[in-house]
Amino acid sequence: MGLSVPMSIPVSGAALRAGVLEVVVLGGHLLLYPTGVCQEKLATGPLTPRGAAARRSRPPVLLLHGFTDNRSVFVLLRRALGADGLRHVEAYNYSLLTRDLRVTARHLARHVEELCARTGQDQVDLVGHSLGGLIGRYYVQRLGGDARVRTLVTLGTPHSGTLVAPFMDAHPLVRQMRPGSAVLTELADPAPGCATRCVAFWSEFDTLMSPVGTARIEHADLLVENVQVTGIGHLALPAHPTVIAAVRRALDGLGSLPVERRGAESVA
């Protein structure tokens, strides 16, 4: 089940602007990368009464980075999501030595339980960039995470697998992101009753997604909203103001998404 929503910025010269933006974002991210290598230090004391009351109004958000990346990719998104003080926002670094996203999904499950206990909340929202989205989705669909995850937002995640960079097939995580992999086959299996709302952002200028559109979620049992963005590449997805604003709206939304009985196809 899915609803597709197009969202675009002006398209004239979009490919060129997307390429330039990717270079700019890459440069900024390389500067910030060392700041996100270590796992963030989490507050161990109780929230202040005022802070606790505010953060109870919305589930905490956990951010999941992509392949070979770290939490520094979410500097702007994290700031925006936590700006009003109504939600607790954290970023989770999984190991760069990870060789199986299913193992990381199990580690994520434990981290979510700890986050719920620490914040006094029953549910969380997950936002995953690239591989991080697959880890979050595996947790939701295959490890019972839909009981804990209210909304899963994915940014440029190869839900149907990507064929880009065949020279990297030696890495087991890359093989898991290939079409037809064992992991993607598991995710294509039925998931009746999955309660998590899924919002998948994709762009035709995301050069790491091959074929174009593989970052859409197409699954009959999931409540899905596929959101197409134009003129934005892979690296810019978690940093672009247009996407950040849309992610915030998705997490602030009330009630259920309308659902259509058709394939999850984005409309340009």
XYZ file of C-alpha atoms in Angstrom:
268
model
C 0.000 0.000 0.000
C 1.400 3.402 -0.792
C 0.833 7.050 -1.436
C 3.245 8.920 -3.669
C 3.882 12.613 -3.233
C 6.014 14.676 -5.616
C 8.030 17.541 -4.151
C 10.320 19.541 -6.381
C 12.494 22.590 -6.639
C 12.878 24.459 -9.986
C 14.047 21.979 -12.621
C 15.886 24.277 -15.074
C 19.525 23.207 -14.954
C 18.656 20.869 -12.088
C 21.265 18.260 -12.992
C 24.072 20.816 -12.984
C 22.914 22.385 -9.738
C 22.596 18.974 -8.129
C 26.175 18.121 -9.106
C 27.550 21.398 -7.794
C 25.600 20.994 -4.576
C 26.989 17.490 -4.094
C 30.543 18.841 -4.333
C 29.795 21.601 -1.830
C 28.136 19.200 0.610
C 30.984 16.701 0.252
C 33.529 19.393 1.090
C 31.628 20.468 4.177
C 31.081 16.912 5.281
C 34.760 16.028 4.967
C 35.523 18.904 7.335
C 32.908 17.749 9.829
C 33.564 14.011 9.549
C 36.182 13.853 12.363
C 33.679 15.412 14.796
C 31.330 12.469 14.385
C 33.728 9.523 14.573
C 33.079 8.801 18.246
C 29.707 7.752 19.598
C 28.022 10.765 21.129
C 27.992 11.153 24.888
C 24.479 10.640 26.212
C 23.100 12.465 29.211
C 22.817 10.096 32.158
C 20.842 12.323 34.515
C 17.062 12.759 34.433
C 15.491 15.352 32.198
C 14.472 18.575 33.884
C 10.723 18.739 34.646
C 10.230 21.344 31.920
C 12.293 19.412 29.395
C 10.600 16.119 30.284
C 7.146 17.626 29.791
C 8.109 19.085 26.424
C 9.737 15.945 25.099
C 6.795 13.773 26.116
C 4.744 15.542 23.446
C 6.634 13.805 20.610
C 8.609 10.567 20.343
C 12.402 10.830 20.423
C 14.178 10.677 17.070
C 17.125 8.401 16.334
C 19.268 9.201 13.276
C 21.067 6.407 11.377
C 23.919 7.244 8.996
C 24.928 5.515 5.766
C 27.739 3.244 4.618
C 31.238 4.377 5.794
C 29.691 7.533 7.259
C 28.992 8.746 10.803
C 26.634 10.987 12.754
C 28.267 14.185 11.464
C 26.142 13.893 8.312
C 23.123 14.921 10.387
C 24.401 18.205 11.836
C 21.789 20.378 10.109
C 18.924 17.886 10.266
C 19.470 17.238 13.944
C 19.499 20.924 14.758
C 16.255 21.492 12.860
C 14.412 18.552 14.415
C 15.339 19.590 17.934
C 14.932 23.345 17.467
C 11.516 23.651 19.130
C 12.499 21.547 22.151
C 9.522 19.247 21.673
C 11.529 16.132 20.891
C 14.723 14.466 21.982
C 17.102 13.820 19.060
C 20.081 11.463 19.008
C 22.363 10.028 16.326
C 23.547 6.435 16.471
C 26.966 5.429 15.119
C 27.193 1.805 14.113
C 30.622 0.274 13.635
C 32.566 0.954 10.435
C 33.611 -2.698 10.683
C 29.994 -3.816 10.232
C 29.729 -6.670 7.736
C 26.059 -7.626 8.129
C 23.286 -5.061 8.448
C 21.124 -7.670 10.205
C 23.582 -7.739 13.098
C 23.528 -3.938 13.238
C 19.714 -4.017 13.227
C 19.824 -6.200 16.339
C 22.186 -3.716 17.996
C 19.759 -0.969 16.983
C 16.922 -2.858 18.667
C 18.792 -2.810 21.966
C 19.621 0.868 21.553
C 15.968 1.722 20.908
C 14.924 -0.110 24.081
C 17.508 1.842 26.035
C 16.380 5.118 24.457
C 12.751 4.442 25.345
C 13.710 3.629 28.940
C 15.847 6.758 29.214
C 13.215 9.112 27.795
C 10.152 7.464 29.283
C 8.619 7.019 25.834
C 6.984 3.931 24.349
C 7.912 4.717 20.747
C 10.603 6.418 18.685
C 10.941 7.825 15.179
C 13.830 6.659 12.990
C 15.475 8.671 10.206
C 17.989 6.741 8.103
C 20.232 7.975 5.314
C 21.188 5.431 2.633
C 22.215 2.149 4.335
C 20.883 3.522 7.632
C 17.391 3.356 6.175
C 17.779 -0.329 5.344
C 19.004 -1.061 8.872
C 15.978 0.727 10.298
C 13.607 -1.038 7.920
C 15.063 -4.472 8.746
C 14.543 -3.759 12.437
C 10.947 -2.663 11.813
C 9.947 -5.520 9.489
C 12.001 -8.471 10.643
C 12.765 -7.910 14.330
C 9.415 -6.679 15.627
C 10.545 -3.060 15.658
C 7.168 -1.807 14.451
C 6.030 -2.048 18.080
C 8.589 0.634 18.950
C 8.917 2.691 15.760
C 6.094 5.114 15.012
C 7.596 6.534 11.798
C 10.542 5.407 9.679
C 11.919 8.071 7.338
C 14.489 6.993 4.740
C 16.664 9.294 2.632
C 18.191 7.826 -0.517
C 17.928 4.225 0.724
C 18.278 1.424 -1.873
C 15.090 -0.414 -0.903
C 15.080 -2.432 -4.122
C 18.874 -2.607 -4.349
C 21.398 -0.575 -6.296
C 23.776 -1.621 -9.082
C 26.150 1.306 -8.660
C 29.893 0.749 -8.031
C 30.220 -2.953 -9.006
C 33.909 -2.802 -8.064
C 32.844 -2.643 -4.399
C 31.130 -6.034 -4.388
C 33.935 -7.446 -2.277
C 32.402 -5.710 0.729
C 29.588 -7.808 2.267
C 27.477 -4.751 3.100
C 27.572 -3.639 -0.524
C 26.496 -7.129 -1.603
C 23.545 -6.883 0.786
C 22.464 -3.705 -1.030
C 22.399 -5.427 -4.432
C 19.067 -6.343 -6.069
C 18.037 -9.861 -5.123
C 20.315 -10.128 -2.070
C 19.201 -12.315 0.836
C 18.491 -9.233 2.949
C 16.373 -7.520 0.291
C 14.554 -10.802 -0.325
C 13.660 -10.893 3.371
C 12.402 -7.325 3.200
C 10.247 -8.199 0.202
C 8.537 -10.981 2.175
C 5.031 -10.350 3.539
C 4.837 -8.108 6.604
C 1.174 -8.310 7.630
C 0.115 -5.928 10.361
C 3.306 -3.842 10.299
C 2.275 -0.742 12.227
C 5.138 1.615 11.327
C 4.479 4.480 8.943
C 7.221 4.689 6.290
C 8.228 7.847 4.410
C 10.837 7.338 1.684
C 12.567 10.308 0.026
C 14.113 9.702 -3.391
C 15.580 11.797 -6.188
C 16.244 11.161 -9.855
C 19.570 12.957 -9.314
C 20.726 10.478 -6.669
C 23.608 8.924 -8.598
C 24.116 6.160 -6.024
C 20.661 4.769 -6.740
C 20.718 2.590 -9.863
C 18.154 2.111 -11.277
C 16.583 5.488 -10.598
C 13.701 5.124 -8.184
C 15.113 2.203 -6.209
C 14.943 4.416 -3.110
C 11.150 4.133 -3.215
C 9.501 1.556 -0.970
C 7.265 -0.812 -2.894
C 5.614 -3.269 -0.528
C 1.953 -4.275 -0.367
C 1.857 -4.613 3.432
C 3.523 -1.346 4.406
C 1.943 2.055 4.955
C 4.198 4.060 2.650
C 4.551 7.604 1.418
C 7.184 7.987 -1.313
C 8.352 11.582 -1.669
C 10.210 12.607 -4.815
C 12.638 15.518 -4.636
C 14.215 17.125 -7.690
C 17.636 18.713 -8.080
C 19.121 17.086 -4.980
C 21.806 14.390 -4.976
C 22.570 11.599 -2.522
C 24.908 13.439 -0.150
C 22.682 16.513 0.009
C 19.522 14.652 1.044
C 20.109 14.907 4.825
C 21.414 18.483 4.538
C 19.156 20.272 2.048
C 16.682 22.757 3.631
C 13.819 21.522 1.443
C 14.268 17.920 2.567
C 14.884 18.877 6.189
C 11.635 20.840 6.265
C 9.768 17.914 4.697
C 11.239 15.417 7.188
C 10.174 17.649 10.039
C 6.647 17.881 8.621
C 6.532 14.109 8.263
C 7.447 13.632 11.913
C 5.104 16.388 13.074
C 2.159 14.986 11.092
C -0.918 13.881 12.997
C -3.143 10.941 12.148
C -2.692 8.284 9.495
C -1.624 8.765 5.913
C -4.250 8.267 3.226
C -3.607 4.980 1.477
C -4.265 3.974 -2.092
C -4.557 0.391 -3.327
C -1.851 0.644 -5.958
C 1.900 0.395 -6.391
C 4.071 2.990 -4.685
C 5.020 5.018 -7.733
C 6.256 8.577 -7.511
C 4.804 11.132 -9.874
C 7.125 13.795 -11.323
